[in-house]
XYZ file of C-alpha atoms in Angstrom:
667
model
C -70.458 -23.744 -40.192
C -70.122 -20.976 -42.807
C -73.849 -20.983 -43.665
C -75.089 -20.461 -40.083
C -72.598 -17.646 -39.521
C -73.675 -15.836 -42.704
C -77.377 -16.433 -41.901
C -76.965 -14.774 -38.518
C -75.161 -11.830 -40.133
C -77.412 -11.234 -43.159
C -80.922 -11.909 -41.821
C -81.451 -8.691 -39.866
C -84.336 -7.868 -37.529
C -85.875 -5.781 -40.345
C -85.925 -8.814 -42.667
C -87.583 -11.028 -40.058
C -90.127 -8.284 -39.246
C -91.499 -8.666 -42.799
C -91.948 -12.371 -42.108
C -93.764 -11.814 -38.795
C -96.248 -9.324 -40.311
C -97.102 -11.597 -43.270
C -100.013 -14.042 -43.479
C -99.886 -17.574 -42.031
C -99.686 -19.041 -45.546
C -96.750 -16.797 -46.454
C -94.922 -17.724 -43.242
C -95.403 -21.438 -43.964
C -94.069 -21.037 -47.518
C -91.053 -19.106 -46.202
C -90.173 -21.862 -43.705
C -90.584 -24.562 -46.396
C -88.126 -22.773 -48.705
C -85.592 -22.223 -45.916
C -85.828 -25.949 -45.132
C -85.102 -26.797 -48.787
C -81.894 -24.792 -48.573
C -80.724 -26.159 -45.235
C -81.961 -29.768 -45.434
C -81.684 -30.494 -49.167
C -79.436 -28.178 -51.180
C -76.511 -27.988 -48.734
C -76.417 -31.778 -47.933
C -77.010 -32.890 -51.546
C -74.272 -30.557 -52.810
C -71.882 -31.826 -50.129
C -72.615 -35.458 -51.115
C -72.421 -34.544 -54.859
C -75.855 -36.049 -55.499
C -76.293 -33.723 -58.460
C -79.360 -35.369 -60.060
C -81.330 -35.062 -56.814
C -80.019 -31.516 -56.393
C -81.308 -30.501 -59.852
C -84.867 -31.480 -58.848
C -84.899 -28.744 -56.182
C -83.145 -26.227 -58.440
C -85.733 -26.868 -61.170
C -88.550 -26.179 -58.678
C -86.942 -22.840 -57.769
C -86.420 -22.034 -61.474
C -90.149 -22.510 -62.163
C -91.119 -20.317 -59.212
C -88.795 -17.522 -60.359
C -90.028 -17.641 -63.964
C -92.907 -15.349 -62.946
C -91.524 -13.702 -59.812
C -88.678 -11.399 -58.867
C -88.367 -12.859 -55.372
C -89.444 -16.195 -53.917
C -92.300 -15.197 -51.575
C -92.668 -11.485 -50.854
C -92.546 -8.422 -53.118
C -89.020 -7.666 -51.878
C -86.189 -9.850 -50.512
C -87.327 -11.799 -47.462
C -85.853 -14.488 -45.190
C -86.528 -17.216 -47.794
C -84.494 -15.354 -50.452
C -81.532 -14.635 -48.178
C -81.363 -18.091 -46.601
C -81.636 -19.912 -49.951
C -79.106 -17.530 -51.492
C -76.644 -18.295 -48.687
C -77.330 -22.040 -48.995
C -76.470 -21.915 -52.719
C -73.486 -19.614 -52.084
C -72.072 -22.142 -49.616
C -72.824 -25.107 -51.914
C -70.069 -24.942 -54.501
C -71.364 -27.958 -56.449
C -74.508 -26.079 -57.460
C -74.372 -25.109 -61.158
C -76.620 -22.485 -62.754
C -76.383 -24.122 -66.185
C -79.910 -24.352 -67.570
C -81.411 -22.159 -64.824
C -81.476 -18.557 -66.144
C -84.201 -17.321 -63.785
C -82.403 -18.778 -60.782
C -79.172 -17.097 -61.885
C -80.926 -13.741 -62.382
C -82.416 -13.999 -58.883
C -79.039 -15.040 -57.420
C -77.301 -12.014 -58.977
C -80.023 -9.702 -57.663
C -79.693 -10.995 -54.073
C -75.890 -10.944 -54.307
C -75.976 -7.281 -55.386
C -78.139 -6.367 -52.372
C -76.659 -8.523 -49.621
C -73.283 -9.803 -50.811
C -71.211 -6.619 -50.553
C -68.644 -8.156 -48.156
C -68.608 -11.612 -49.790
C -65.977 -12.773 -52.291
C -67.288 -12.683 -55.868
C -68.914 -15.947 -56.901
C -67.345 -17.087 -60.216
C -70.531 -19.031 -61.051
C -72.289 -15.731 -61.803
C -70.213 -15.535 -64.995
C -72.132 -18.530 -66.344
C -74.902 -16.197 -67.473
C -73.662 -15.827 -71.060
C -73.877 -19.582 -71.629
C -77.417 -20.082 -70.305
C -79.471 -17.252 -71.710
C -83.124 -17.633 -72.606
C -83.982 -18.903 -76.062
C -84.920 -16.446 -78.823
C -88.610 -17.302 -78.471
C -88.491 -16.991 -74.662
C -86.833 -13.584 -74.936
C -89.311 -12.412 -77.583
C -92.289 -13.550 -75.508
C -90.930 -11.745 -72.439
C -90.256 -8.559 -74.430
C -93.713 -8.476 -76.047
C -96.055 -9.759 -73.299
C -98.925 -7.425 -72.326
C -98.178 -5.027 -75.211
C -100.898 -3.479 -77.368
C -98.955 -3.692 -80.641
C -95.577 -4.745 -82.051
C -94.319 -3.278 -85.334
C -91.266 -5.003 -86.858
C -91.686 -8.437 -85.252
C -89.430 -10.277 -87.716
C -86.632 -7.720 -87.387
C -86.660 -8.078 -83.577
C -86.459 -11.886 -83.793
C -83.598 -11.679 -86.310
C -81.588 -9.428 -83.975
C -82.325 -11.662 -80.956
C -80.855 -14.609 -82.860
C -77.541 -12.712 -83.154
C -77.212 -10.417 -80.134
C -79.011 -8.432 -77.439
C -81.687 -6.030 -78.680
C -81.030 -2.351 -78.007
C -84.169 -0.517 -76.847
C -84.832 3.063 -75.881
C -87.678 4.691 -74.000
C -87.911 8.408 -74.481
C -91.020 9.549 -72.610
C -90.270 8.959 -68.906
C -93.398 9.584 -66.864
C -92.352 8.527 -63.398
C -95.666 8.998 -61.622
C -96.731 5.373 -62.112
C -95.272 1.899 -62.617
C -97.009 0.814 -65.844
C -94.035 1.285 -68.226
C -91.582 0.141 -65.547
C -92.923 -3.408 -65.579
C -92.096 -3.562 -69.317
C -88.637 -2.036 -68.789
C -88.141 -4.831 -66.236
C -89.144 -7.427 -68.853
C -86.661 -5.970 -71.360
C -83.806 -6.128 -68.822
C -84.716 -9.671 -67.758
C -84.646 -10.679 -71.423
C -81.065 -9.398 -71.656
C -81.864 -6.271 -73.710
C -79.680 -3.188 -73.559
C -82.064 -0.439 -72.459
C -81.453 3.290 -72.763
C -83.781 5.731 -71.013
C -83.727 9.119 -72.690
C -84.327 12.165 -70.526
C -85.932 14.212 -73.276
C -85.050 17.621 -71.869
C -85.088 19.407 -75.236
C -88.361 17.690 -76.221
C -89.968 18.819 -72.942
C -89.295 22.438 -73.776
C -90.451 22.079 -77.385
C -93.773 20.500 -76.382
C -95.444 23.797 -75.491
C -92.915 24.522 -72.719
C -93.801 21.565 -70.492
C -90.806 22.368 -68.295
C -88.870 25.646 -68.047
C -85.165 25.431 -68.864
C -84.046 26.390 -65.362
C -85.759 23.308 -63.847
C -84.682 20.749 -66.438
C -81.338 19.726 -64.892
C -82.964 19.201 -61.509
C -85.719 17.122 -63.075
C -83.262 14.968 -65.008
C -81.550 13.994 -61.750
C -84.917 13.530 -60.057
C -86.114 11.196 -62.844
C -82.843 9.235 -62.694
C -83.263 8.602 -58.956
C -86.966 7.747 -59.303
C -86.548 5.309 -62.180
C -83.588 3.583 -60.541
C -85.579 3.364 -57.308
C -88.579 1.858 -59.082
C -86.535 -0.826 -60.818
C -84.588 -1.637 -57.657
C -87.847 -1.996 -55.721
C -88.944 -4.840 -58.023
C -85.515 -6.483 -58.081
C -84.496 -5.874 -61.698
C -80.817 -6.289 -62.747
C -79.553 -2.863 -63.813
C -76.236 -3.803 -65.474
C -77.648 -3.226 -68.988
C -79.551 -0.029 -68.139
C -78.169 3.390 -69.084
C -79.445 6.963 -69.034
C -78.955 9.603 -71.731
C -79.815 13.306 -71.705
C -81.200 14.584 -75.013
C -79.108 17.738 -75.141
C -75.910 15.647 -74.920
C -76.291 14.903 -78.646
C -79.339 16.783 -79.973
C -77.413 20.061 -80.231
C -74.565 18.552 -82.279
C -73.819 19.745 -85.817
C -74.747 16.375 -87.379
C -78.062 16.055 -85.542
C -79.042 19.634 -86.355
C -78.225 19.149 -90.050
C -80.381 15.992 -90.148
C -83.236 17.901 -88.504
C -82.995 20.500 -91.312
C -82.921 17.740 -93.956
C -85.984 16.137 -92.433
C -87.853 19.445 -92.597
C -87.405 19.441 -96.406
C -88.916 15.937 -96.722
C -92.063 16.086 -94.583
C -95.083 18.333 -94.996
C -96.686 20.507 -92.332
C -99.758 18.253 -92.429
C -97.701 15.065 -91.881
C -95.779 16.586 -88.966
C -98.979 17.839 -87.319
C -100.690 14.472 -87.800
C -97.703 12.607 -86.320
C -97.831 14.631 -83.115
C -101.620 14.843 -82.813
C -101.864 12.344 -79.937
C -98.933 13.503 -77.789
C -98.117 17.148 -78.598
C -100.328 19.765 -76.969
C -102.737 21.203 -79.529
C -104.067 24.771 -79.535
C -105.579 27.270 -81.963
C -102.298 29.168 -82.129
C -99.770 26.383 -81.618
C -96.009 27.157 -81.597
C -93.858 25.890 -84.480
C -91.920 23.704 -82.023
C -94.814 21.219 -81.978
C -94.113 20.407 -85.646
C -90.403 19.829 -84.955
C -91.026 17.472 -82.035
C -91.966 14.283 -84.006
C -88.919 14.640 -86.261
C -86.550 14.839 -83.297
C -88.088 11.732 -81.740
C -87.553 9.909 -85.045
C -83.904 11.017 -85.273
C -83.281 9.848 -81.703
C -83.568 6.247 -82.934
C -80.557 6.725 -85.215
C -78.404 8.802 -82.881
C -78.953 6.456 -79.940
C -78.066 3.518 -82.263
C -81.005 1.415 -81.069
C -82.977 -1.362 -82.744
C -86.318 -0.674 -81.082
C -88.221 2.256 -79.596
C -90.723 1.624 -76.777
C -93.680 3.824 -75.878
C -97.434 4.007 -75.423
C -99.843 3.213 -78.242
C -100.677 6.950 -78.270
C -97.262 7.442 -79.954
C -98.072 5.132 -82.852
C -98.279 7.983 -85.361
C -94.809 9.228 -84.411
C -93.467 5.671 -84.720
C -94.966 5.282 -88.213
C -93.617 8.735 -89.108
C -90.133 7.523 -88.108
C -90.434 4.258 -90.083
C -91.491 6.186 -93.177
C -88.967 9.028 -93.072
C -85.707 7.686 -91.568
C -84.992 5.555 -94.686
C -85.317 8.735 -96.772
C -82.290 10.064 -94.878
C -80.387 6.814 -95.508
C -80.994 5.363 -92.027
C -82.422 1.965 -91.060
C -86.097 1.463 -90.293
C -86.565 0.578 -86.606
C -89.070 -1.677 -84.829
C -91.539 -0.393 -82.243
C -93.147 -1.786 -79.090
C -96.347 -0.163 -77.845
C -97.883 -0.370 -74.393
C -101.698 -0.220 -74.129
C -103.304 2.945 -72.770
C -104.090 1.742 -69.261
C -107.086 3.437 -67.625
C -106.401 5.517 -64.555
C -108.058 4.874 -61.212
C -111.030 7.034 -62.195
C -111.715 4.844 -65.242
C -110.531 7.501 -67.684
C -107.084 7.864 -69.286
C -104.299 8.032 -66.705
C -103.139 11.654 -66.725
C -100.528 13.654 -64.838
C -102.964 16.582 -64.792
C -105.700 14.557 -63.021
C -104.347 13.791 -59.570
C -106.926 11.138 -58.639
C -106.330 9.103 -61.826
C -102.821 7.980 -60.882
C -100.635 6.815 -58.027
C -97.745 9.207 -57.423
C -94.374 7.716 -56.659
C -94.109 9.266 -53.204
C -97.772 8.936 -52.191
C -98.095 7.897 -48.515
C -100.479 5.020 -47.648
C -103.190 7.494 -46.542
C -103.185 9.209 -49.979
C -103.238 5.857 -51.804
C -106.195 4.689 -49.711
C -108.066 7.942 -50.446
C -107.467 7.685 -54.216
C -108.491 4.018 -54.325
C -111.656 4.822 -52.391
C -112.663 7.191 -55.235
C -111.565 4.757 -57.955
C -114.097 3.406 -60.447
C -114.543 -0.272 -59.580
C -118.150 -1.315 -60.185
C -119.023 -4.849 -59.037
C -118.763 -7.318 -61.925
C -117.684 -4.598 -64.412
C -114.243 -5.263 -65.907
C -114.315 -2.381 -68.422
C -112.395 0.822 -67.588
C -111.759 -0.644 -64.135
C -108.696 1.261 -62.871
C -107.714 -0.981 -59.908
C -108.143 -4.135 -62.032
C -106.043 -2.660 -64.871
C -103.326 -1.619 -62.387
C -103.267 -5.196 -61.100
C -102.766 -6.594 -64.610
C -100.166 -4.177 -65.943
C -98.194 -3.425 -62.774
C -98.627 -5.932 -59.960
C -98.721 -9.083 -62.118
C -95.999 -7.589 -64.351
C -93.725 -6.955 -61.367
C -94.407 -10.029 -59.245
C -96.172 -12.606 -61.403
C -98.975 -13.022 -58.871
C -101.466 -11.080 -56.746
C -103.006 -11.814 -53.351
C -106.599 -10.784 -52.611
C -106.934 -10.007 -48.900
C -110.313 -10.648 -47.282
C -111.891 -11.929 -44.084
C -112.303 -15.658 -43.539
C -116.100 -15.298 -43.581
C -115.852 -14.081 -47.202
C -113.535 -16.865 -48.332
C -110.206 -15.787 -46.832
C -107.077 -14.677 -48.691
C -106.469 -16.056 -52.173
C -103.293 -15.900 -54.300
C -103.833 -15.581 -58.056
C -101.046 -16.796 -60.353
C -102.907 -15.783 -63.518
C -104.627 -12.444 -64.183
C -107.370 -14.050 -66.281
C -108.501 -16.068 -63.254
C -108.709 -12.876 -61.164
C -110.611 -11.041 -63.916
C -113.068 -13.932 -64.289
C -113.663 -14.066 -60.526
C -114.288 -10.313 -60.424
C -116.618 -10.484 -63.436
C -118.567 -13.333 -61.789
C -118.743 -11.295 -58.539
C -116.577 -13.751 -56.596
C -114.232 -10.866 -55.694
C -115.813 -7.771 -54.121
C -114.665 -4.282 -55.250
C -113.844 -3.356 -51.647
C -111.565 -6.378 -51.243
C -109.893 -5.669 -54.598
C -109.239 -2.015 -53.691
C -107.858 -2.902 -50.238
C -105.603 -5.597 -51.725
C -104.317 -3.283 -54.478
C -103.637 -0.598 -51.855
C -101.655 -3.008 -49.678
C -99.607 -4.192 -52.687
C -98.877 -0.604 -53.785
C -97.800 0.341 -50.248
C -95.265 -2.501 -50.259
C -94.083 -1.548 -53.747
C -93.508 2.106 -52.889
C -92.102 1.656 -49.367
C -88.401 1.371 -50.389
C -88.679 4.340 -52.781
C -90.340 6.552 -50.157
C -87.618 5.555 -47.707
C -84.956 6.527 -50.256
C -86.471 10.007 -50.580
C -86.531 10.573 -46.818
C -82.904 11.754 -46.869
C -82.321 15.510 -46.837
C -80.417 15.271 -50.125
C -83.369 13.652 -51.910
C -85.872 16.048 -50.310
C -83.828 18.992 -51.588
C -83.640 17.462 -55.077
C -87.426 16.912 -55.169
C -88.069 20.477 -53.967
C -85.754 21.908 -56.642
C -87.266 19.775 -59.406
C -90.853 20.616 -58.517
C -90.845 23.831 -56.452
C -94.104 24.797 -54.791
C -95.080 28.392 -55.380
C -96.060 30.133 -52.183
C -99.164 32.256 -52.579
C -99.113 35.371 -50.409
C -102.521 36.708 -49.534
C -102.834 40.472 -49.841
C -104.984 42.009 -47.145
C -107.585 44.392 -48.499
C -107.758 47.790 -46.892
C -111.162 48.736 -45.630
C -112.629 51.570 -47.682
C -113.697 54.623 -45.717
C -115.915 56.236 -48.356
C -119.710 55.945 -48.623
C -120.140 56.837 -44.949
C -123.743 57.633 -44.110
C -124.189 61.350 -43.185
C -125.397 62.120 -39.691
C -129.193 62.249 -39.317
C -129.872 60.114 -42.404
C -131.778 56.964 -41.572
C -130.852 53.762 -43.424
C -133.380 52.397 -45.897
C -135.386 49.483 -44.562
C -134.179 46.185 -45.973
C -136.621 44.395 -48.214
C -137.143 40.746 -47.489
C -136.060 38.618 -50.392
C -138.535 36.057 -51.570
C -136.969 32.585 -51.467
C -136.439 31.084 -54.894
C -138.587 28.155 -55.720
C -136.487 25.011 -55.910
C -136.286 23.498 -59.367
C -138.189 20.220 -59.535
C -135.852 17.260 -59.431
C -136.097 15.076 -62.524
C -135.851 11.301 -62.110
C -132.473 9.810 -62.986
C -133.807 7.480 -65.649
C -133.805 6.987 -69.415
C -136.686 9.433 -69.946
C -134.093 12.219 -69.759
C -132.293 10.881 -72.852
C -133.518 11.996 -76.280
C -132.829 9.110 -78.670
C -133.869 9.157 -82.310
C -133.608 6.961 -85.363
C -131.128 8.365 -87.883
C -129.616 7.522 -91.248
C -125.927 8.002 -92.083
C -125.917 9.971 -95.339
C -122.163 10.521 -95.496
C -119.182 8.902 -93.754
C -115.415 9.376 -94.029
C -112.364 9.024 -91.823
C -111.569 11.908 -89.468
C -108.777 13.978 -91.091
C -106.688 14.058 -87.883
C -107.544 10.759 -86.157
C -107.205 7.333 -87.791
C -109.521 5.632 -85.267
C -112.482 7.985 -85.809
C -115.227 8.312 -88.436
C -116.762 11.689 -89.349
C -120.435 11.216 -90.247
C -123.434 13.248 -91.373
C -126.652 11.759 -89.956
C -130.197 12.641 -90.991
C -132.418 12.459 -87.903
C -135.518 14.178 -89.288
C -134.381 17.724 -88.427
C -133.798 20.788 -90.630
C -130.229 19.698 -91.377
C -128.107 16.588 -90.769
C -126.131 16.320 -87.535
C -122.333 16.056 -87.622
C -121.240 13.059 -85.507
C -117.823 11.592 -84.694
C -117.604 7.891 -83.728
C -114.676 5.675 -82.709
C -115.794 2.784 -84.895
C -112.963 2.454 -87.447
C -111.546 -0.606 -85.706
C -114.923 -2.374 -85.570
C -117.043 -1.399 -88.614
C -115.706 -1.146 -92.218
C -116.305 2.174 -93.977
C -118.527 0.588 -96.659
C -120.879 -0.737 -93.931
C -121.298 2.763 -92.490
C -122.709 4.342 -95.652
C -126.541 4.740 -95.744
C -126.887 2.802 -92.496
C -129.864 3.210 -90.140
C -128.763 3.924 -86.568
C -129.970 5.102 -83.154
C -128.398 8.310 -81.918
C -128.414 10.124 -78.563
C -129.299 13.692 -79.516
C -129.175 15.772 -76.330
C -125.586 15.316 -75.206
C -123.720 18.612 -75.046
C -121.862 19.064 -78.386
C -118.113 18.591 -77.953
C -115.028 18.818 -80.153
C -113.155 15.602 -80.931
C -109.745 16.201 -82.498
C -110.823 19.720 -83.446
C -114.208 18.866 -85.051
C -117.571 19.331 -83.300
C -119.639 16.197 -82.635
C -123.385 16.835 -82.162
C -124.660 13.394 -81.121
C -123.561 9.835 -80.275
C -124.222 6.604 -82.184
C -125.506 3.951 -79.739
C -123.734 0.579 -79.857
C -123.592 -2.762 -78.070
C -120.020 -3.012 -76.829
C -117.375 -5.385 -75.467
C -113.611 -4.784 -75.332
C -113.158 -6.885 -78.494
C -116.341 -6.239 -80.481
C -118.708 -3.321 -81.085
C -122.034 -3.476 -82.979
C -124.195 -0.529 -84.039
C -127.761 -0.900 -82.740
C -130.353 -1.489 -85.487
C -133.750 0.275 -85.585
C -136.781 -1.894 -86.465
C -137.874 -2.390 -90.058
C -140.052 0.508 -91.196
C -138.429 3.081 -88.879
C -137.539 6.416 -90.498
C -135.163 9.241 -89.534
C -136.655 11.275 -86.689
C -138.617 8.434 -85.045
C -138.321 8.689 -81.248
C -136.979 5.727 -79.276
C -139.005 5.073 -76.104
C -138.959 2.733 -73.109
C -142.323 1.703 -71.617
C -142.845 2.909 -68.060
C -140.224 5.654 -68.382
C -142.139 8.399 -70.148
C -141.054 11.957 -69.457
C -139.615 15.146 -70.903
C -135.979 14.722 -72.059
C -133.402 17.281 -70.895
C -132.796 20.081 -73.398
C -129.062 19.409 -72.962
C -127.533 16.739 -70.726
C -124.985 18.573 -68.623
C -121.544 16.886 -68.416
C -120.454 15.384 -65.098
C -118.764 17.692 -62.610
C -117.363 17.389 -59.112
C -120.794 18.288 -57.704
C -123.035 16.235 -59.957
C -122.902 13.121 -62.128
C -124.521 13.603 -65.545
C -127.892 12.042 -66.293
C -126.321 9.834 -68.966
C -123.662 8.431 -66.610
C -126.364 7.666 -64.017
C -128.384 5.782 -66.607
C -125.489 4.107 -68.466
C -124.904 1.087 -66.134
C -128.477 -0.140 -66.847
C -128.226 0.105 -70.652
C -127.697 -3.487 -71.845
C -128.757 -6.002 -74.460
C -130.743 -9.066 -73.379
C -130.847 -12.729 -74.447
C -133.028 -11.767 -77.430
C -130.431 -9.150 -78.573
C -132.889 -6.336 -77.677
C -131.608 -3.057 -76.280
C -133.003 -2.604 -72.760
C -133.046 -0.225 -69.810
C -133.465 -2.023 -66.477
C -134.736 -5.012 -68.456
C -137.371 -3.028 -70.421
C -136.982 -3.057 -74.212
C -136.240 0.072 -76.266
C -138.742 0.470 -79.098
C -140.079 2.688 -81.828
C -143.807 2.704 -81.075
C -145.791 0.621 -83.499
C -142.696 -0.518 -85.409
C -140.716 -2.779 -83.091
C -137.663 -3.156 -80.852
C -134.120 -1.809 -81.179
C -131.666 -4.725 -81.519
C -127.991 -5.663 -81.731
C -126.773 -8.096 -84.393
C -125.164 -10.796 -82.234
C -124.044 -9.399 -78.856
C -126.192 -10.655 -75.968
C -126.135 -9.331 -72.387
C -123.495 -6.670 -72.985
C -123.239 -2.979 -72.168
C -124.675 -0.331 -74.493
C -122.555 2.765 -75.005
């Protein structure tokens, strides 16, 4: 029988080894799916019982709507055996089963090299997803979509053409969206922005650029292959292939006559490196990114929400050159493992593409993942934007005594369980680590070849530091007969008294906002002057634009933290912090009690003490006093601000309160 012969040939020992090392539940599911192929699809196709056959095909279609492969994160025995069962069953039609067809093409590309081409794969054009299904796939998990109607209009006529021009290959977050675009039938161009890299404060020297372009190409292809994405509509473009042409250069000059220095600087504020003596190239950068949309002939540009200003710059200025206004898709800024913004300069905040399991385990061990806390939770965010995006599900691995393994089909269910402390941080970290190991394994294997090792070494050469031995100096030799001076015993320094890590170290005062306006270089920030009973008002910057209208900020009474170290935010010094009750969707400024005046001190009973003169920022050696206290700053059922359940108050005047947010964090 053709099927049994092909099964013996295609299901190698390596494929079955994945099955043997998987959980009991995964093994059972694998055997059930193989049985469907052998005992249902092949016989029903042979007997031409097409209605019964469609029942099983529909079940597979539903499974593959949220997954790349049937069971595991890469092709396993269930995928290969079912693929071969369908291949050998010529009465199977893919009409009405787009996910099944996509999966079939993916498996054929990997394991069907010596098989005759299956003409049924050409059915794809007739059974594409609907416009709404494509749009939902393209826009899921995004922070913002600009030009929604234009995208839907194009989808109704043809495939959308998308480009991504900021390839950061150290993590998978954007790759899961690229995968969605390709699955939705979009034509995707990935721009290797070699010229941009040099303009942005010399991010990469010219001599390394060609090596890095090839390195990025291999990495991105490897990432998409590892999650089983069809690559027939993916192409790569190098910026200098067209950005040095006469036409492009002339348009760049034209654009420079339209925009002002202020507009160009504002457009690049979030993504171009800023300095006191910035090179002129940083002003050119946003204009080139805008022109790329026209010269790549795309409908949509994709990027992080940090590029929003460049996208709006492009929408405003391209029509002035006679070119069409494009749509834009923006990914959210996903927190890194440390809970802060994921950054290539902070090694522990991200997973590198070629990290071995030991390095991944070490980084996850340091990751911020407080029990029950879903805010700025790096491992949880990685699960949502990468693992669910790639596979449509996530398995929490844990011992039977703690509930055993559990497969989550929906991220919200996982987030709720973590918030309600039904999933322990240790189990989440271990499960994320295991999933990442499986995700990266094929890419690491690809880079084990000498050719790939050489390419990686050329793209990112490691500078060898040669230590220079110091010659011993022969001067200052003591003359003969001269006795050395007796050494004086040094008195040991008295150890500084350790202050308690509690709220007494925070200096909080009542203040009144006397002036408020938007930050000149950041749309999401307010610039305020706050009277807190001192010689002059304090200058404070707050990220409240999204949550509090400007008119509600004027002349408002607030509580401010006064002894944080002053820090610049977008070039302007901030001398305090406005305290707020906060959730991801809503933020409320805390309200002082009636009768409070600027300068009144906020206290917490039982935690009296001398506040720090300045709260030192966190470092590798020490966590700041504020960060130690912060987890216990919350509102209670009565809307009162509390520390460890004790109410904040202005003595003799009353409690500090939120407006409506109960039992939430204070920041």
